PDB file of C-alpha atoms in Angstrom:
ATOM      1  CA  UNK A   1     -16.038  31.407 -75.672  1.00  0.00           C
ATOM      2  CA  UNK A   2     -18.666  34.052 -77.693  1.00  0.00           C
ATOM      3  CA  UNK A   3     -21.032  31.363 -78.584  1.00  0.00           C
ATOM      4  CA  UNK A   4     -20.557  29.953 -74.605  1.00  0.00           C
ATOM      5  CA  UNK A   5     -21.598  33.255 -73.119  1.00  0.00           C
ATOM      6  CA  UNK A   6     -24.214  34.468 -75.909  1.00  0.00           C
ATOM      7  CA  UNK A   7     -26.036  31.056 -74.605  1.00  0.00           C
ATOM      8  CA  UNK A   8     -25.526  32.299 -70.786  1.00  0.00           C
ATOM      9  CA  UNK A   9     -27.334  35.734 -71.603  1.00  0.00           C
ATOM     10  CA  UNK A  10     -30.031  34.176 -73.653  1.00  0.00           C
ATOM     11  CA  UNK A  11     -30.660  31.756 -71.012  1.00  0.00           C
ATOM     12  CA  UNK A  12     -30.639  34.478 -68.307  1.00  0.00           C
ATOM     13  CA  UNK A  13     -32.670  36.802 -70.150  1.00  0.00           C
ATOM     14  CA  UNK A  14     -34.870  33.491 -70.573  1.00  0.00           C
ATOM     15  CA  UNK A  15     -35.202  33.357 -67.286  1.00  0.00           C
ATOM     16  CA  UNK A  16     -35.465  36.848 -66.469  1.00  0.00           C
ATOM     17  CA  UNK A  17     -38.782  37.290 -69.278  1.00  0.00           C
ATOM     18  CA  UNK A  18     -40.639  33.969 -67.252  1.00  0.00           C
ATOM     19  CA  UNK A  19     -39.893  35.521 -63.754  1.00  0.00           C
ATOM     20  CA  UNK A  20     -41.730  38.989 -65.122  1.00  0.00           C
ATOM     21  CA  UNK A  21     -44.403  37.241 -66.843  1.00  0.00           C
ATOM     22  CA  UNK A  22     -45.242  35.401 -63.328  1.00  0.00           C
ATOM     23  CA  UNK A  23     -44.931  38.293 -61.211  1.00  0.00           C
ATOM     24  CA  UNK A  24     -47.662  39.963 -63.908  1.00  0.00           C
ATOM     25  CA  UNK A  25     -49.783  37.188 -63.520  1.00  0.00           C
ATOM     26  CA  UNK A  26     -49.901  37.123 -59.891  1.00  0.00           C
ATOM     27  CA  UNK A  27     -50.159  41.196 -59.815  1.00  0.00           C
ATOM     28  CA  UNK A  28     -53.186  40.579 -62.291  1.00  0.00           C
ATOM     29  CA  UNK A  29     -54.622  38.421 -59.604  1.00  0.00           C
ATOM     30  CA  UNK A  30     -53.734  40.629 -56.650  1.00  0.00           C
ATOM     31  CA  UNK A  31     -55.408  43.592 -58.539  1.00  0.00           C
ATOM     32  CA  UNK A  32     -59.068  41.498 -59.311  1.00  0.00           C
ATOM     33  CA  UNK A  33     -59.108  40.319 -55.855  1.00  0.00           C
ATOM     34  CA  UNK A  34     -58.459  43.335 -54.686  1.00  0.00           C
ATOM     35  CA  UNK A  35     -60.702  45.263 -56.772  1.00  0.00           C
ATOM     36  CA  UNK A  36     -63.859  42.612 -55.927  1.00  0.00           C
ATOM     37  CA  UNK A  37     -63.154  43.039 -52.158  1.00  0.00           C
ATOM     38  CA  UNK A  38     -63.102  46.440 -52.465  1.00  0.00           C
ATOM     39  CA  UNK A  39     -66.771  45.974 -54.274  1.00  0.00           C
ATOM     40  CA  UNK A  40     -67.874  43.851 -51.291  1.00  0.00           C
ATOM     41  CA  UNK A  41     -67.389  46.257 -49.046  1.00  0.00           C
ATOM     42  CA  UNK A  42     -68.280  49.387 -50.917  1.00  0.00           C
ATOM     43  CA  UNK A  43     -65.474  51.235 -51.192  1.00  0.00           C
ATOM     44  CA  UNK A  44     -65.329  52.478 -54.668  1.00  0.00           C
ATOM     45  CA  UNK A  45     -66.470  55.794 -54.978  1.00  0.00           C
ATOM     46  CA  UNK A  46     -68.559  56.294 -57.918  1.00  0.00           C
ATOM     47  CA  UNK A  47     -68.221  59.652 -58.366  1.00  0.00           C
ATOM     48  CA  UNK A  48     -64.906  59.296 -58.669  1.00  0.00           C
ATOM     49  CA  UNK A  49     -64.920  56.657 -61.220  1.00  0.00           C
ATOM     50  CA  UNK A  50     -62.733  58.450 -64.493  1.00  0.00           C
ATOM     51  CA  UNK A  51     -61.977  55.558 -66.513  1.00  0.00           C
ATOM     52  CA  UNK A  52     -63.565  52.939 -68.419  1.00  0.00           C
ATOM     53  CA  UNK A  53     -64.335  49.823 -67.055  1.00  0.00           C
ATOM     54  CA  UNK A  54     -63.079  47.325 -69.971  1.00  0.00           C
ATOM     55  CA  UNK A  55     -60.482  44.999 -68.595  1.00  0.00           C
ATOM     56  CA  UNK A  56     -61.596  41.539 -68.177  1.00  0.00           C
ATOM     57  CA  UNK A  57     -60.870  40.909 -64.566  1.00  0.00           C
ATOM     58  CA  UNK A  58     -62.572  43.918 -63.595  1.00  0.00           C
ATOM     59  CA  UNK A  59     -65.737  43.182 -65.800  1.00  0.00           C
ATOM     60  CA  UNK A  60     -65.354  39.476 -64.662  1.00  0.00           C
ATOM     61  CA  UNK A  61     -65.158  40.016 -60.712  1.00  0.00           C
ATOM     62  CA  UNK A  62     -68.676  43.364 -61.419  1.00  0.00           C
ATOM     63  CA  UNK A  63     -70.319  40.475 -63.677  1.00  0.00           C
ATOM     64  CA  UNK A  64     -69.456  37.564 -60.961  1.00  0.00           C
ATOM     65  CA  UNK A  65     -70.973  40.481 -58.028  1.00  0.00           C
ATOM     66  CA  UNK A  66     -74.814  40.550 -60.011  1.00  0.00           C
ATOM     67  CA  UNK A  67     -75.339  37.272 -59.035  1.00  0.00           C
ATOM     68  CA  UNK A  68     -74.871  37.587 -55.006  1.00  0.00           C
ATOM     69  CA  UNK A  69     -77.390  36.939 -52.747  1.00  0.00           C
ATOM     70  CA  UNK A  70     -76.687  40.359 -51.264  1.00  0.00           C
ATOM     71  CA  UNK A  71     -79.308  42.893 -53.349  1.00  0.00           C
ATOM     72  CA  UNK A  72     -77.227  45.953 -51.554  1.00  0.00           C
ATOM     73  CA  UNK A  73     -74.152  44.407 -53.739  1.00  0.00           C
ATOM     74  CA  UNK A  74     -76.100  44.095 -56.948  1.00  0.00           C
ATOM     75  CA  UNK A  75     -77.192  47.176 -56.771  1.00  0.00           C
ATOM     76  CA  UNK A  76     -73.886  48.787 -56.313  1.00  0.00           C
ATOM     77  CA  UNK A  77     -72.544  46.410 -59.603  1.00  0.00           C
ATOM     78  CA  UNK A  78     -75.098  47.603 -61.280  1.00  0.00           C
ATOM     79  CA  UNK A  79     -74.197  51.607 -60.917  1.00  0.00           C
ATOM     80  CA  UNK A  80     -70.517  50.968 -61.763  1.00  0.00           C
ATOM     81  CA  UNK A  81     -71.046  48.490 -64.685  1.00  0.00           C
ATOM     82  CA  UNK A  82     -73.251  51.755 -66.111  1.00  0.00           C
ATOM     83  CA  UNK A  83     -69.649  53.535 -66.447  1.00  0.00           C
ATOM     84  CA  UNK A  84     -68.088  50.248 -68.442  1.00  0.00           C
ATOM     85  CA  UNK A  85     -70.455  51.351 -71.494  1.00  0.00           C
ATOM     86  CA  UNK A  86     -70.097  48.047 -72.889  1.00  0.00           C
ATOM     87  CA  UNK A  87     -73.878  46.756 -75.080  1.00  0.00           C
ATOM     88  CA  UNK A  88     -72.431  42.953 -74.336  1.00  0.00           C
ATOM     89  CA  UNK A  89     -73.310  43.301 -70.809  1.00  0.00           C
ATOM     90  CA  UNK A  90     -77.371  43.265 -71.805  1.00  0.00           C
ATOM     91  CA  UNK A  91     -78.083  39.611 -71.498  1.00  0.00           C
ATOM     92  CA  UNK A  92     -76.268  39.111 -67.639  1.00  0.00           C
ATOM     93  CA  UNK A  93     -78.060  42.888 -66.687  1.00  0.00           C
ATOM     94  CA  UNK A  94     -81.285  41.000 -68.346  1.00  0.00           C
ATOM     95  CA  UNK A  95     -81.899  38.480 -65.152  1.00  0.00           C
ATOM     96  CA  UNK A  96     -82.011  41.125 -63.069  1.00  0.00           C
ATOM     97  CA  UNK A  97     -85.280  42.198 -63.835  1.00  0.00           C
ATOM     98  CA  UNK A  98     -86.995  39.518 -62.364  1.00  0.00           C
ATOM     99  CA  UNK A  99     -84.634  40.132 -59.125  1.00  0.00           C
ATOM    100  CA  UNK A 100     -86.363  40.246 -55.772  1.00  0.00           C
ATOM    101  CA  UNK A 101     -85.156  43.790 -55.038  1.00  0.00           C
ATOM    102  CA  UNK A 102     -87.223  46.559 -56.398  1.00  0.00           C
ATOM    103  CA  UNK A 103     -84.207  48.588 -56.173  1.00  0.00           C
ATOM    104  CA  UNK A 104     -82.168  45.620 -58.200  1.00  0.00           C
ATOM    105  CA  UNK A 105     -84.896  45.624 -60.782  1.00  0.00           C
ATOM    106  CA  UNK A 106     -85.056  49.674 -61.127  1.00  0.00           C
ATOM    107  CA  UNK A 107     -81.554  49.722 -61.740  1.00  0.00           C
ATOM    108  CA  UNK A 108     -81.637  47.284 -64.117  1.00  0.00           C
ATOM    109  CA  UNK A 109     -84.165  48.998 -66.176  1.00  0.00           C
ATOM    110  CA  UNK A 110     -82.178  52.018 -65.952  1.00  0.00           C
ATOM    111  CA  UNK A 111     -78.732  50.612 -67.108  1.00  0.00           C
ATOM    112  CA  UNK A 112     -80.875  48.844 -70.011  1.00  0.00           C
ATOM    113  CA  UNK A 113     -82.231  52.130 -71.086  1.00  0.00           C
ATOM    114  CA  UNK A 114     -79.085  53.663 -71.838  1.00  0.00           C
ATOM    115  CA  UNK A 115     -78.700  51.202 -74.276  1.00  0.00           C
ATOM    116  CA  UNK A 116     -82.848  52.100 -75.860  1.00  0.00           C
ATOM    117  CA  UNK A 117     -82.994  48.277 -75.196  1.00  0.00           C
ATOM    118  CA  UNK A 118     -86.854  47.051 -74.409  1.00  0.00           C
ATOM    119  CA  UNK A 119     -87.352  45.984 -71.202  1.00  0.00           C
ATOM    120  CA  UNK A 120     -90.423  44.924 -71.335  1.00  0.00           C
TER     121      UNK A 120
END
């Protein structure tokens, strides 16, 4: 009867560890869609911006926003990526230089700066 209901708790807690492991996913999900809509639309106040910028989704859905057509939207990537601090961002900020935008390309040269990278 022990060994009977040992297997019933392992199986529920089983099933209890998948269950929280897909609600994470999908909350992971929720929180880089919501995050790159909020970048669409300008929302994120980047004064206000107090932490670093280092998880993936985040860095994936700034990254994904420097290639839109939309040079207002680059820009803005641009200015919060500057807070993420991160050197491995260098070769997709690179591009940019050649970008249409004068304000696209000035902001490019300044993130690249902070990092004494040439630009030329």
């Amino acid at each position: 009867a022990l060994a009977a209901s040992s297997r019933q708790l392992a199986l529920i807690v089983a099933v209890m560890v998948i269950g929280w492991v897909v609600i994470a996913w999908y909350v992971r999900r929720e929180y880089a869609n919501a995050f790159r809509l909020a970048l669409e639309r300008r929302e994120i106040d980047l004064n206000e911006i107090r932490f670093r910028i280092d998880d993936s989704a985040t860095l994936q859905a700034l990254t994904a926003s420097l290639t839109s057509p939309n040079a207002r939207q680059v820009a803005y990537a641009l200015d919060v990526l500057k807070s993420a601090q991160s050197p491995q961002l260098i070769p997709t900020v690179r591009p940019l230089l050649n970008h249409d935008s004068p304000e696209v390309r000035r902001k490019a040269v300044e993130f690249l700066q902070d990092y004494h990278e040439s630009v030329v």
